[in-house]
Coordinates of C-alpha atoms in Angstrom, one line a residue:
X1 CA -45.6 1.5 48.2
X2 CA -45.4 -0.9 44.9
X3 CA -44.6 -3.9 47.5
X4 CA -47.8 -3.2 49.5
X5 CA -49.8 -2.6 46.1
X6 CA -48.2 -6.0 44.8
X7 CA -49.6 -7.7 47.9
X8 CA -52.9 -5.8 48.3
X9 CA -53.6 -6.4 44.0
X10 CA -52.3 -10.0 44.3
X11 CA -54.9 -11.1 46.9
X12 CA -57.6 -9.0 44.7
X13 CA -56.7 -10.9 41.9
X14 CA -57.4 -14.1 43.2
X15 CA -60.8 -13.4 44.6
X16 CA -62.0 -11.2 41.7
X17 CA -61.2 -14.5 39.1
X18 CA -62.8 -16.6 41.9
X19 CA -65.6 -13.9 41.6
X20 CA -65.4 -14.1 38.3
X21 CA -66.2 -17.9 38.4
X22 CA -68.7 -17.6 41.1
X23 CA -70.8 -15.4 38.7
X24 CA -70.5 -17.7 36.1
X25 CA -72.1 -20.1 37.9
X26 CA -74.9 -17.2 39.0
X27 CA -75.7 -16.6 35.4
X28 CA -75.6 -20.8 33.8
X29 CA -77.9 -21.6 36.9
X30 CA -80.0 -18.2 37.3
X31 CA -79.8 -16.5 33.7
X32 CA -81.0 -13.0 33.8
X33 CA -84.5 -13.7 35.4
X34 CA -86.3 -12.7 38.3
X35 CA -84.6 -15.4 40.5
X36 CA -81.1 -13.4 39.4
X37 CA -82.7 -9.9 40.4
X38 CA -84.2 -11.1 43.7
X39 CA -80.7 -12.7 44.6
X40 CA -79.1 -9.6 43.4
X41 CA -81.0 -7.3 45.4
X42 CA -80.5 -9.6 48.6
X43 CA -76.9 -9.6 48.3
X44 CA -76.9 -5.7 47.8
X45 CA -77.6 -4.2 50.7
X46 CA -74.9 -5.7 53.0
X47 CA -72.7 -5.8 50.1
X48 CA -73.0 -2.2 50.0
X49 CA -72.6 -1.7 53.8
X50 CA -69.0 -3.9 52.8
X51 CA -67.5 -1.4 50.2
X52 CA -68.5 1.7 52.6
X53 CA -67.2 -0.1 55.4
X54 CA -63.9 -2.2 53.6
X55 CA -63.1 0.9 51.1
X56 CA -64.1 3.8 52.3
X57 CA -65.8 5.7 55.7
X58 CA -64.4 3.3 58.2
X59 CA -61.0 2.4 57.7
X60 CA -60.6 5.7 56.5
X61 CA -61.9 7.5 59.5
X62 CA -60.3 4.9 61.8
X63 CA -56.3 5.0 60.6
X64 CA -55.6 8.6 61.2
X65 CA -57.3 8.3 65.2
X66 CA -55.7 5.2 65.4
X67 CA -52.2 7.3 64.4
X68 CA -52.7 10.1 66.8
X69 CA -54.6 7.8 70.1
X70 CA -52.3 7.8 72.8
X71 CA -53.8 4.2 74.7
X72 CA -54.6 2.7 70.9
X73 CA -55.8 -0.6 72.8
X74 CA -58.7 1.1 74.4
X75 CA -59.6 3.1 71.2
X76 CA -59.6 -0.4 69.4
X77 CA -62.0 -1.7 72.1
X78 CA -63.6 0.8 72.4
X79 CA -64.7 0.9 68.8
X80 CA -65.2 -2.4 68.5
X81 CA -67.9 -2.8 71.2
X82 CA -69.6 0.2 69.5
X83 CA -69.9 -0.6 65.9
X84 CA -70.7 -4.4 66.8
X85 CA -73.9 -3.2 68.7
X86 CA -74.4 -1.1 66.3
X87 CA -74.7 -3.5 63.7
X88 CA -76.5 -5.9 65.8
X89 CA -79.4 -3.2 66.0
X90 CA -79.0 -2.5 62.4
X91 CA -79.5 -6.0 61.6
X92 CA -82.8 -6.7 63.8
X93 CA -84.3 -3.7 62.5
X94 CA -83.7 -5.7 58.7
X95 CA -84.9 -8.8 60.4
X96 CA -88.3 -7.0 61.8
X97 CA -88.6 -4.5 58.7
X98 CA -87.2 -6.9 56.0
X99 CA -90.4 -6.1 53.5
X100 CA -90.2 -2.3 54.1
X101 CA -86.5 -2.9 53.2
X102 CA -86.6 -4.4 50.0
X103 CA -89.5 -2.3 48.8
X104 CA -86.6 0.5 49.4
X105 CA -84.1 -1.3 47.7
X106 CA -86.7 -2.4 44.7
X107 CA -89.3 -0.4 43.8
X108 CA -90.3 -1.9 40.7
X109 CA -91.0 -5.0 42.2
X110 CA -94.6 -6.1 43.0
X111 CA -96.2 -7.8 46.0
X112 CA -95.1 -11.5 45.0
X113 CA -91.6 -10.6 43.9
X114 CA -91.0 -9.0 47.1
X115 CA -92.5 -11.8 49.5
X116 CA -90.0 -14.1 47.5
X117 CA -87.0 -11.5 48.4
X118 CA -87.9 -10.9 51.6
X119 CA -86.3 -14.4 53.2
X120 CA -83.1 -14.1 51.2
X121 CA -82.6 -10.2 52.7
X122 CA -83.0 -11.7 55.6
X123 CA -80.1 -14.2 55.2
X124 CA -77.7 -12.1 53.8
X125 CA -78.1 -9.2 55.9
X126 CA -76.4 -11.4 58.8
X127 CA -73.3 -10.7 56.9
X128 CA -73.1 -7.0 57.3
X129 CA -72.0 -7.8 61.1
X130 CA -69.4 -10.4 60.1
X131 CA -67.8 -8.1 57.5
X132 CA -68.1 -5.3 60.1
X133 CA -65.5 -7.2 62.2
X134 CA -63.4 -8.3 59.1
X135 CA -62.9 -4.7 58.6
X136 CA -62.0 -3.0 62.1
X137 CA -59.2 -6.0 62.2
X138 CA -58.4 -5.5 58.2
X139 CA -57.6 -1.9 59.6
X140 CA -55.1 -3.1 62.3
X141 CA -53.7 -5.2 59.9
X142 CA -52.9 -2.6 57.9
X143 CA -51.3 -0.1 60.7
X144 CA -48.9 -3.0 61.0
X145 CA -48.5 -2.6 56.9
X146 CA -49.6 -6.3 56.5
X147 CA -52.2 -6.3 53.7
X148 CA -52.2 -9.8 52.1
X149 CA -54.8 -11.4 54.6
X150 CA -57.2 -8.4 54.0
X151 CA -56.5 -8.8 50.7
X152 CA -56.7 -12.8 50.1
X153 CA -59.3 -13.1 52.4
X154 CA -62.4 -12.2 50.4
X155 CA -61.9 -15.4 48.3
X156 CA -63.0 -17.2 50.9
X157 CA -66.4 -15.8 50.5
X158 CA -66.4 -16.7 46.8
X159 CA -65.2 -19.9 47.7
X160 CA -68.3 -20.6 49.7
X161 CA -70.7 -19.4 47.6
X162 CA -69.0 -21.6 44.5
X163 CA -69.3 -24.4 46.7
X164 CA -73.0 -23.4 47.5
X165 CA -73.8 -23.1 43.9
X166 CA -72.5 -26.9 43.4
X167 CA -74.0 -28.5 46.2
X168 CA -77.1 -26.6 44.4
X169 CA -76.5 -27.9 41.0
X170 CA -79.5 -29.9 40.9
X171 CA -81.5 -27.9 42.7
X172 CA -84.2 -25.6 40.6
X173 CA -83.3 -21.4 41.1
X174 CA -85.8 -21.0 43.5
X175 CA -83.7 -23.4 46.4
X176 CA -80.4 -22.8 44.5
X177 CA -80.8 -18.8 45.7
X178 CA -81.3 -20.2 49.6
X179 CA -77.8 -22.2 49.0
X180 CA -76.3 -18.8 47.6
X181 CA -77.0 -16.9 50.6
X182 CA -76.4 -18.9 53.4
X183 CA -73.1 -19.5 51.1
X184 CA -72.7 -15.6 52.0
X185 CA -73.3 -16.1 55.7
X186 CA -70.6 -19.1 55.6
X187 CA -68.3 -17.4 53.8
X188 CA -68.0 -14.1 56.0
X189 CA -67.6 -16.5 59.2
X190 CA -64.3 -17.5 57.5
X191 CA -63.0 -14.2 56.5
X192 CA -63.5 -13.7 60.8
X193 CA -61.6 -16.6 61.5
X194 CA -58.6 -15.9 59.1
X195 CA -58.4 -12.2 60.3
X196 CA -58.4 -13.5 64.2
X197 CA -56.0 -16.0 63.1
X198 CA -53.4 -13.2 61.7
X199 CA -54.1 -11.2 64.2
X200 CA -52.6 -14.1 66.4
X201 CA -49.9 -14.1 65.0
X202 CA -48.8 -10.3 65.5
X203 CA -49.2 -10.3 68.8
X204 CA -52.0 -8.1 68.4
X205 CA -54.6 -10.2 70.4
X206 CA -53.6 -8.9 73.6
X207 CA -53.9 -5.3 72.9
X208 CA -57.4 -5.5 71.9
X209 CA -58.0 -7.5 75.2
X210 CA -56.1 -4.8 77.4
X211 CA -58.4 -2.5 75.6
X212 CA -61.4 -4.5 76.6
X213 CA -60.6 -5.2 80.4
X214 CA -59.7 -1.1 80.1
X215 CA -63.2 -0.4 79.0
X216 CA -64.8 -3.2 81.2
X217 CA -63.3 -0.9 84.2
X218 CA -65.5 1.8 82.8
X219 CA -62.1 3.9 81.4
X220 CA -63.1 5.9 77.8
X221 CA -61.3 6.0 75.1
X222 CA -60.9 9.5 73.1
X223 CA -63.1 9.7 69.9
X224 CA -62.6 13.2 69.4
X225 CA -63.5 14.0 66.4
X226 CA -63.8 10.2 64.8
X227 CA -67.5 9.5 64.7
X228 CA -67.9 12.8 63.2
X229 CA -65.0 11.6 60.8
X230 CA -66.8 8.4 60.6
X231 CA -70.2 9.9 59.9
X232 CA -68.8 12.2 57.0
X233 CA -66.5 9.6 55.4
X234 CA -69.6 7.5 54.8
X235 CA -71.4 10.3 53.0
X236 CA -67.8 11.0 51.0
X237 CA -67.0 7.2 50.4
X238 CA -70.5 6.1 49.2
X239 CA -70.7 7.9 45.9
X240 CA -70.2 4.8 43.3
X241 CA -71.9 2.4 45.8
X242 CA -75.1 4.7 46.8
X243 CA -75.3 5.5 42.7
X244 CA -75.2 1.9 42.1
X245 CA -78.1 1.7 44.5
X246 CA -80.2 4.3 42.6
X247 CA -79.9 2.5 39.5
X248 CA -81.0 -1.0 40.7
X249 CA -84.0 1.0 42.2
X250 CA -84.6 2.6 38.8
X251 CA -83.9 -1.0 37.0
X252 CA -86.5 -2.6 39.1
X253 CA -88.7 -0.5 36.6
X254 CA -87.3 -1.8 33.2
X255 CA -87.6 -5.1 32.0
X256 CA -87.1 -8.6 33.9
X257 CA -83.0 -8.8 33.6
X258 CA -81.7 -5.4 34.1
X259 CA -80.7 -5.4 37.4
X260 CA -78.7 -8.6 36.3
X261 CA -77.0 -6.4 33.5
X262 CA -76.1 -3.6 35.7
X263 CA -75.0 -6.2 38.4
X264 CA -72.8 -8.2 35.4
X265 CA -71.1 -5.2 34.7
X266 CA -70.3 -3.5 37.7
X267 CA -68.1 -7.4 38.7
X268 CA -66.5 -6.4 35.6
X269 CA -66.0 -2.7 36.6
X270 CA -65.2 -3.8 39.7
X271 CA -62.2 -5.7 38.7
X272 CA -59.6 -3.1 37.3
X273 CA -60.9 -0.7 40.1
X274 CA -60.2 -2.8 42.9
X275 CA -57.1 -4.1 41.9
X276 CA -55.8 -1.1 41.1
X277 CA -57.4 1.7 42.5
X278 CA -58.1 0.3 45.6
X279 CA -55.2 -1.7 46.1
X280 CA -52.7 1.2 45.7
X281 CA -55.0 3.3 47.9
X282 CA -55.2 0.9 50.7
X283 CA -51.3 0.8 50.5
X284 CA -50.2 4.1 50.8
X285 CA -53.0 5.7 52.7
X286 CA -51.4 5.2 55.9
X287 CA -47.6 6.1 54.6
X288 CA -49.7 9.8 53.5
X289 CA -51.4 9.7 56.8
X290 CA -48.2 9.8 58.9
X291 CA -46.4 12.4 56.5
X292 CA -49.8 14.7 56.9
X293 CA -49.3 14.2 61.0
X294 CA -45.5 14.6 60.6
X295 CA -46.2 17.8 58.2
X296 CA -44.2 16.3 55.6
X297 CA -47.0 17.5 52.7
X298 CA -44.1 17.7 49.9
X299 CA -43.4 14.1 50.6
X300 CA -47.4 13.2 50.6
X301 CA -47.8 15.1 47.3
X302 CA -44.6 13.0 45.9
X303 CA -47.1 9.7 46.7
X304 CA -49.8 10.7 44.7
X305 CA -48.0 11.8 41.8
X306 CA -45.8 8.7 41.5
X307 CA -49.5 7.0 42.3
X308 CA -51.5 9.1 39.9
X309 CA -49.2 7.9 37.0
X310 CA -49.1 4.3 38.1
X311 CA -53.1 4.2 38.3
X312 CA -53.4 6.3 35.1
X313 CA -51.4 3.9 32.9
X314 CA -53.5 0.7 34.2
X315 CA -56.7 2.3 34.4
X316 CA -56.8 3.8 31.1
X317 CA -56.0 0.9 29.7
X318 CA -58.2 -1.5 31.4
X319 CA -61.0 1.4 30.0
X320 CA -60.6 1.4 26.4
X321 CA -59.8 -2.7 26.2
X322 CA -63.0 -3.2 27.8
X323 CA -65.0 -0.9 25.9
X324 CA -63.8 -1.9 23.0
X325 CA -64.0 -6.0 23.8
X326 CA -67.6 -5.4 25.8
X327 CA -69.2 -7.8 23.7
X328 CA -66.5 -10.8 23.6
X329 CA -65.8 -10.5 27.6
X330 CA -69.6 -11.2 28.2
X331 CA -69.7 -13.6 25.6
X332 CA -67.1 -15.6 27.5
X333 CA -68.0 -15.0 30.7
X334 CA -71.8 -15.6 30.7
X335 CA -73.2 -16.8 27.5
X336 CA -74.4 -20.3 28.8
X337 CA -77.5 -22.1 30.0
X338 CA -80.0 -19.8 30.9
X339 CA -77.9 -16.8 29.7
X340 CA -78.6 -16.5 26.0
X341 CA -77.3 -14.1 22.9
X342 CA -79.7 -11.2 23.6
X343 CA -78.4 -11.0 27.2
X344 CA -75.0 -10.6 25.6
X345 CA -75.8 -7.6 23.7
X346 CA -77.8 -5.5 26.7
X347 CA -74.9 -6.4 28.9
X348 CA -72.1 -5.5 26.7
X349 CA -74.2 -2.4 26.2
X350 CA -74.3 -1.8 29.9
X351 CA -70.4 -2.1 31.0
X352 CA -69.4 0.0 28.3
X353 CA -71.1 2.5 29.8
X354 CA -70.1 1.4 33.1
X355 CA -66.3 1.7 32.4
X356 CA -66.8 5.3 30.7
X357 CA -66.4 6.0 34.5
X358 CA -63.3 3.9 35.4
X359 CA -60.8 6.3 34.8
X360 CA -62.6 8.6 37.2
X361 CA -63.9 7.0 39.7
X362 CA -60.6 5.5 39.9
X363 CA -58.5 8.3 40.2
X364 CA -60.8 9.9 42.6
X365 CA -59.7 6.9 45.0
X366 CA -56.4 8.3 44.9
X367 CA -56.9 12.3 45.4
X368 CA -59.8 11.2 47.9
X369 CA -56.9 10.2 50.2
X370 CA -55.5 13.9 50.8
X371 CA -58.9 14.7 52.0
X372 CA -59.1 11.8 54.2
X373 CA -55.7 12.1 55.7
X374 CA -56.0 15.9 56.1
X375 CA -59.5 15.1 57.9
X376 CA -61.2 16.9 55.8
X377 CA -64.3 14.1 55.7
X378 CA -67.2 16.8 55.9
X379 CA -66.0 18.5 52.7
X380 CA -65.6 14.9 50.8
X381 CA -69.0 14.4 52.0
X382 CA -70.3 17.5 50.3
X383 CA -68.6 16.6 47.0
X384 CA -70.3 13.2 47.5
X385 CA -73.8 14.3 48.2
X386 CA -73.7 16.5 44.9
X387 CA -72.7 13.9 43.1
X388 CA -75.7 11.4 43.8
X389 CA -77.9 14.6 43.3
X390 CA -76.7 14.5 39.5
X391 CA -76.3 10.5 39.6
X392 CA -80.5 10.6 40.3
X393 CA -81.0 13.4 37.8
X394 CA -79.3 11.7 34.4
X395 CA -80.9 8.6 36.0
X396 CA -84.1 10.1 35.4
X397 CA -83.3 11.5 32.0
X398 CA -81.2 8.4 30.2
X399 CA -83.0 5.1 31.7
X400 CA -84.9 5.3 28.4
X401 CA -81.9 3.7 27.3
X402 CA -82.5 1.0 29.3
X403 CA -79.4 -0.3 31.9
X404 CA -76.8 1.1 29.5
X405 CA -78.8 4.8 30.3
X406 CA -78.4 4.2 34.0
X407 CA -74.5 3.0 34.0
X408 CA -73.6 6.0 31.8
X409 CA -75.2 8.2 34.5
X410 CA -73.6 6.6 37.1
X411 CA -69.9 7.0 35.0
X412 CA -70.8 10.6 34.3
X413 CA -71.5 11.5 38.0
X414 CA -67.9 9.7 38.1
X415 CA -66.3 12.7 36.3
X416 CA -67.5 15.3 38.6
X417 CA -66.3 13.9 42.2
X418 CA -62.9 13.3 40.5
X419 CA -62.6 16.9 39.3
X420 CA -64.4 18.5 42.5
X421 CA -61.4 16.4 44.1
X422 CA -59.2 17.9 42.0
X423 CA -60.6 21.2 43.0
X424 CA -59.6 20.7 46.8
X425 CA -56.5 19.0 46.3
X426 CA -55.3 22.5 44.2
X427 CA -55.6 22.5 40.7
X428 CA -51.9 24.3 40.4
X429 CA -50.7 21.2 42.0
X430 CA -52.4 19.4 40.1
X431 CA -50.9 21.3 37.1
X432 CA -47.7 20.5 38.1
X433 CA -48.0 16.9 38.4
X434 CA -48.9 16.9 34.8
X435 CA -46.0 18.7 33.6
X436 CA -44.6 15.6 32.9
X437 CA -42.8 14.1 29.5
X438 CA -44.7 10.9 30.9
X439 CA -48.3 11.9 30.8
X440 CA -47.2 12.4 26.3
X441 CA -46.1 8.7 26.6
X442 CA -48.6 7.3 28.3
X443 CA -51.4 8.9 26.7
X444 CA -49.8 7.9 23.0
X445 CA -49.0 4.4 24.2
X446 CA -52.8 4.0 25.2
X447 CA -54.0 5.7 21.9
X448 CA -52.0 3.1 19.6
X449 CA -53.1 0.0 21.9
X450 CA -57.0 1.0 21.5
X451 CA -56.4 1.2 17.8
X452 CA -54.6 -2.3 17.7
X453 CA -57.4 -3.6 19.8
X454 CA -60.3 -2.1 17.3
X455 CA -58.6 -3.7 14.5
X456 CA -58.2 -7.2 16.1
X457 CA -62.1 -7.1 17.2
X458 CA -63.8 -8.3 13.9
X459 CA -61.0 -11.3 13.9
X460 CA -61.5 -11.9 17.9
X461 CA -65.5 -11.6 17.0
X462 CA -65.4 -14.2 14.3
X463 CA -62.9 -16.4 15.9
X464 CA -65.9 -16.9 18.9
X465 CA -68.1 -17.4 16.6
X466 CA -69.9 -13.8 17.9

């Protein structure tokens, strides 16, 4: 398990500082204007179809039928033939219907606005496809226990779009957004390429093609139960992406930059989550998987205790530093150029809000697993669909507060999946996992290293120059 996490959070590291750097960039060339927003809002929709697809309902849905096919070729072909036309429909209907579409996605904006958007959905959208495929082979990767190509791989899509971004140096923000997303497009084309590449290697080429000359011959592969899976798993997966969704919508409302500031801190958010929430999920969700088929529960339950502490320890900590530093991180990420001192402020406003639900939504990533792995997607689903029914309603009461209101809604909708979660997983389990001499160290150790941190911050401040 902490070998696959090391590999999986190793490759996340790498393309989250790339990330990092690529949204530097955004903000010295874009600032927090209406060029920013419209880019933003592009970029969201497939984006969001990637963390449904790369974190959540598909791989999800997809390892434990993989596990129990009996002719696993022909269940790989077969799903690969079906999702791939799905998305091709998918992605004509954005192409036809792109206005309708970004109206959805931003409400706020008005009839200029969203003529200028409508081009740049357009280009980005052709990415949901590519990422589609980087996913079903991510998948097989994984069955194998590689991770570090999955995991490495999404650097190469900040790599393009750096490289857009400076081939656009000169270029005024209304062409430098063209360059950014066709420096998506580019970059999803080489994810494909690397994944085919691996998949090369182990040999696992000619099992997908057995599986497509089996399905050319009109044989059917058994879905029993997966697209139902499938279909639930997206509902139970999309909680943080679909509430992330609700608050650009909302944002679109507020002033020019906010969708910016709630972009600029969920990359930050992002970055603790993914590489360690997501990272140790991906890497032990097929080990619980095959103890859940081989009714080993005691030694699935051992997993997620040993991971619960693990993730506890890191996320906690990555919580209160980044509360507590907020101000500093954004200063020395994105105060530059157009990016100016009052941006700082909103946005440090707006990830401390957003990390108020890292701890949860984190944890939830783990616990979400016994669910998954006991194919118990419909009742995730449920949890899920509650959740964004509260996610809308403290929308509606704290965007007053501007971006920071809508984060803090989002975190606070956090706090309920991972205790509904909780709920399902057994709560006297639960119990017992914190009976634990640890849980007093750990919470103590994170306790005197906020403190440290909240002295240091006027030193830190004035050091910058803040």
């Amino acid at each position: 398990m902490i070998k696959h996490f090391f590999s999986n959070s190793a490759g996340i590291f790498v393309s989250r500082i790339l990330g990092f750097l690529r949204d530097l960039l955004i903000a010295s060339h874009l600032g927090a204007s209406v060029w920013s927003d419209i880019f933003v809002i592009a970029f969201k929709l497939p984006n969001l179809f990637r963390r449904l697809f790369g974190e959540g309902a598909f791989s999800q849905a997809f390892l434990p039928h993989l596990v129990k096919a009996r002719k696993k070729g022909l269940f790989i072909a077969s799903t690969l033939v079906s999702f791939t036309l799905i998305m091709l429909v998918l992605s004509s209907l954005v192409m036809l219907f792109a206005p309708l579409f970004t109206m959805l996605l931003a409400g706020g904006f008005d009839e200029e606005t969203i003529a200028l958007a409508v081009p740049l959905v357009r280009i980005n959208f052709w990415y949901l496809i590519l990422i589609f495929l980087v996913t079903l082979f991510a998948s097989l990767l994984q069955y194998k226990s590689h991770f570090a190509t999955s995991a490495f791989s999404t650097a190469l899509l900040n790599i393009s779009m750096i490289a857009a971004l400076l081939l656009a140096q000169d270029k005024k923000a209304s062409e430098a957004v063209y360059y950014l997303s066709y420096g998506v497009v580019a970059g999803g084309a080489l994810q494909v390429i690397l994944h085919i590449f691996m998949l090369y290697r182990l040999h696992l080429l000619p099992l997908i093609a057995l599986g497509l000359k089996a399905l050319a011959k009109g044989k059917r592969s058994e879905h029993k139960g997966f697209w139902s899976s499938f279909g639930a798993g997206v509902l139970g997966s999309s909680s943080a992406q679909l509430s992330d969704f609700i608050s650009s919508f909302i944002a679109s409302f507020l002033m020019a930059g906010s969708i910016s500031y709630l972009y600029y801190a969920n990359r930050i958010f992002q970055l603790p989550l993914a590489l360690f929430a997501i990272a140790l999920s991906t890497a032990i969700f097929p080990k619980i998987s095959k103890q859940i088929k081989a009714q080993n529960e005691q030694g699935a339950k051992i997993l997620l205790s040993k991971g619960f502490y693990f993730l506890l320890a890191l996320l906690l900590a990555a919580s209160l530093g980044g509360i507590i530093l907020a101000k500093p991180i954004i200063f020395i990420l994105f105060e530059r150029g157009e990016f100016g001192r009052a941006n700082t402020l909103e946005c440090a406003f707006a990830l401390q809000m957003t990390l108020v639900g890292l701890l949860p939504f984190g944890l939830y990533k783990l616990f979400s697993l016994w669910l998954y792995a006991k194919m118990k997607q419909k009742l995730a689903a449920k949890i899920s669909i509650i959740s964004l029914i509260l996610n809308m309603i403290l929308s509606l009461v704290l965007f007053r507060l501007g971006a920071a209101g809508l984060a803090l809604a989002g975190s606070l909708s956090g706090y309920f999946i991972f205790f509904a979660s909780i709920y399902y997983f057994g709560v006297l389990e639960f119990a017992k996992i914190l009976k634990s001499f640890k849980l007093i160290l750990l919470l103590g150790a994170n306790a005197l290293f906020a403190v440290l941190l909240w002295l240091a911050l006027p030193y830190i401040e004035s050091f910058l120059g803040i």
